[in-house]
Amino acid sequence: MSEDKLPDILDHVLKSVRDFTEAEVALAEAEQRLVLCRQGVMEQVQRLRDGVEASHAPELITVLRHLYWQQPGIHGRALAQAAGLTLNDMLATIGPAPAGILCAECGVELLRTSRSWQPPARPGPPLCPDCVAVDNRTRSRRWHVQTLRSRIIREARVPATVREWRAATELVLAYPPLIQGIRRGSEADLQEGVWRGWENARGIRTRLINAAVVDDDVWGITVEEARLLVSIALKVVDWDTARTRDIVDPTTDEAAVALLSRLQRAVRDEAEAAQQRADAAYPEGYEPSEDEINEIWGGMSL
Ligand SMILES: [Zn+2]
């Protein structure tokens, strides 16, 4: 850059700074004017309020409605105050404004009830309050039906002889998770349910002992417990066939794999049958009675 042009450049710098300063002054003046004008609007609203009979006089409402919905630069709370109202009273008096969003269900236009209004935060497309209520009722009905069905499934019992349950239980209990080197709560434990499976087997064995049942008795355990028991037993059955033989020998002459496969089928059959019973008892579109709903909620608070 040649030196003889520097004064020119400095002139331009000074001019641009001057322009900037003038703009700042103009802005400050405009802002001040805005404050004064806003105050002027408020004073006129106050005069209008004083001039009408009551705060719900149509002339006042029309002005308030316009200022609140069309003039966002006029503060809502101050406006209400000028009209001698609280913000909530003013909002109730002027009513909502169209939000420009249509209900995805019935097509009616959603209404903004205040400037800070947002479409209801819920999954899916926007719905009007009526359709939200219908949707909520449908959801809760479905949830209640699902809960009633799951109760039937939860209460279903897989029937098998005590001998079969004992064989499966002893097999699982013969391989405590610690021997397998799996820590409780570790990723392997959570994935395979090893500890849960072991404790499940221990619980079943305790119940069998307490019930003082004999090997040929038929005994039912829940589908969930039976499924876990059999899946863990099937996992350990092949680890050491000689040991497996030793474990189940005192209980049965049958090969452990055959016995477990039969239990596995029994679990599957009972789960399917329970699901069918549940679907038949509470079909699609079923309306739970008030008693049933109360029972669901009563059962949950226990
Ligand atoms: Zn709707």
PDB file of C-alpha atoms and ligand atoms in Angstrom, residues 103 105-106 108 128 131, ligand 1:
ATOM      1  CA  CYS A 103     -55.941 -30.561  13.953  1.00  0.00           C
ATOM      2  CA  GLU A 105     -57.737 -35.594  13.210  1.00  0.00           C
ATOM      3  CA  CYS A 106     -60.779 -33.364  12.638  1.00  0.00           C
ATOM      4  CA  VAL A 108     -60.401 -27.769  13.038  1.00  0.00           C
ATOM      5  CA  CYS A 128     -57.256 -30.047  18.981  1.00  0.00           C
ATOM      6  CA  CYS A 131     -59.269 -34.953  19.762  1.00  0.00           C
TER       7      CYS A 131
HETATM    8 ZN    ZN B   1     -59.583 -32.366  16.373  1.00  0.00          ZN
END
